[in-house]
XYZ file of C-alpha atoms in Angstrom:
87
model
C -15.730 -87.579 41.289
C -16.687 -91.227 40.939
C -14.277 -94.108 41.019
C -14.766 -97.548 39.454
C -15.548 -98.989 42.903
C -18.379 -96.539 43.653
C -21.867 -98.049 43.503
C -24.219 -96.711 40.830
C -26.386 -93.775 41.849
C -29.472 -96.014 41.603
C -28.122 -97.962 44.587
C -27.037 -94.944 46.622
C -30.230 -92.935 45.949
C -33.011 -95.484 45.293
C -35.855 -93.097 46.119
C -34.584 -90.602 43.567
C -34.318 -93.220 40.823
C -37.777 -94.568 41.683
C -39.315 -91.091 41.536
C -37.556 -90.278 38.264
C -38.698 -93.544 36.683
C -42.270 -93.060 37.922
C -42.425 -89.559 36.448
C -41.134 -90.909 33.134
C -43.840 -93.584 33.169
C -46.512 -90.980 33.909
C -45.255 -88.799 31.048
C -45.377 -91.811 28.731
C -48.873 -92.861 29.773
C -50.225 -89.303 30.000
C -51.220 -88.861 26.344
C -53.126 -92.139 26.421
C -55.268 -91.278 29.448
C -58.021 -89.395 27.549
C -58.406 -92.273 25.078
C -58.431 -94.793 27.917
C -61.089 -92.797 29.789
C -63.227 -92.642 26.662
C -63.079 -96.406 26.116
C -62.684 -97.785 29.633
C -64.146 -95.139 31.929
C -62.503 -93.166 34.703
C -62.347 -95.909 37.313
C -60.685 -98.533 35.117
C -58.288 -95.964 33.699
C -57.293 -94.830 37.179
C -56.666 -98.443 38.203
C -54.554 -99.125 35.116
C -52.469 -95.974 35.572
C -52.010 -96.704 39.275
C -50.983 -100.302 38.540
C -48.471 -99.133 35.936
C -46.960 -96.583 38.317
C -46.810 -99.012 41.242
C -45.360 -101.777 39.082
C -42.734 -99.426 37.716
C -41.824 -98.176 41.194
C -41.492 -101.708 42.578
C -39.302 -102.918 39.707
C -37.116 -99.797 39.859
C -36.694 -100.151 43.614
C -35.802 -103.845 43.367
C -33.239 -103.082 40.664
C -31.678 -100.506 43.012
C -30.896 -103.120 45.687
C -27.097 -103.553 45.734
C -27.317 -107.361 45.756
C -29.592 -107.311 42.700
C -27.189 -104.931 40.970
C -24.283 -107.290 41.746
C -26.282 -110.223 40.375
C -27.097 -108.268 37.206
C -23.402 -107.461 36.725
C -22.551 -111.156 37.004
C -25.440 -112.679 35.058
C -26.957 -109.966 32.812
C -24.368 -107.206 32.430
C -26.405 -105.583 29.659
C -29.079 -104.709 32.251
C -26.663 -103.554 34.970
C -26.374 -99.851 35.765
C -23.267 -98.047 34.605
C -20.849 -97.269 37.397
C -20.034 -93.718 36.398
C -19.497 -91.293 33.545
C -18.309 -92.890 30.325
C -16.511 -89.819 29.026
């Protein structure tokens, strides 16, 4: 059971949140890959997909740093992770 003082799961399991976010990005980009290959070629498409996945992973990992989470809570609470179930 979580308490209000527990850190968000993104901070306690950053690798898991990064992997989950990367998979979601891949699922979102997936349907566009054939069109991108047709117009841009395989090499450019691979670079674009790789850049999107790496960029997503870096941003997700930075957002999972506890100090960044604390800053978000203070400055941009709308972007801060929820601390636990809202039931």
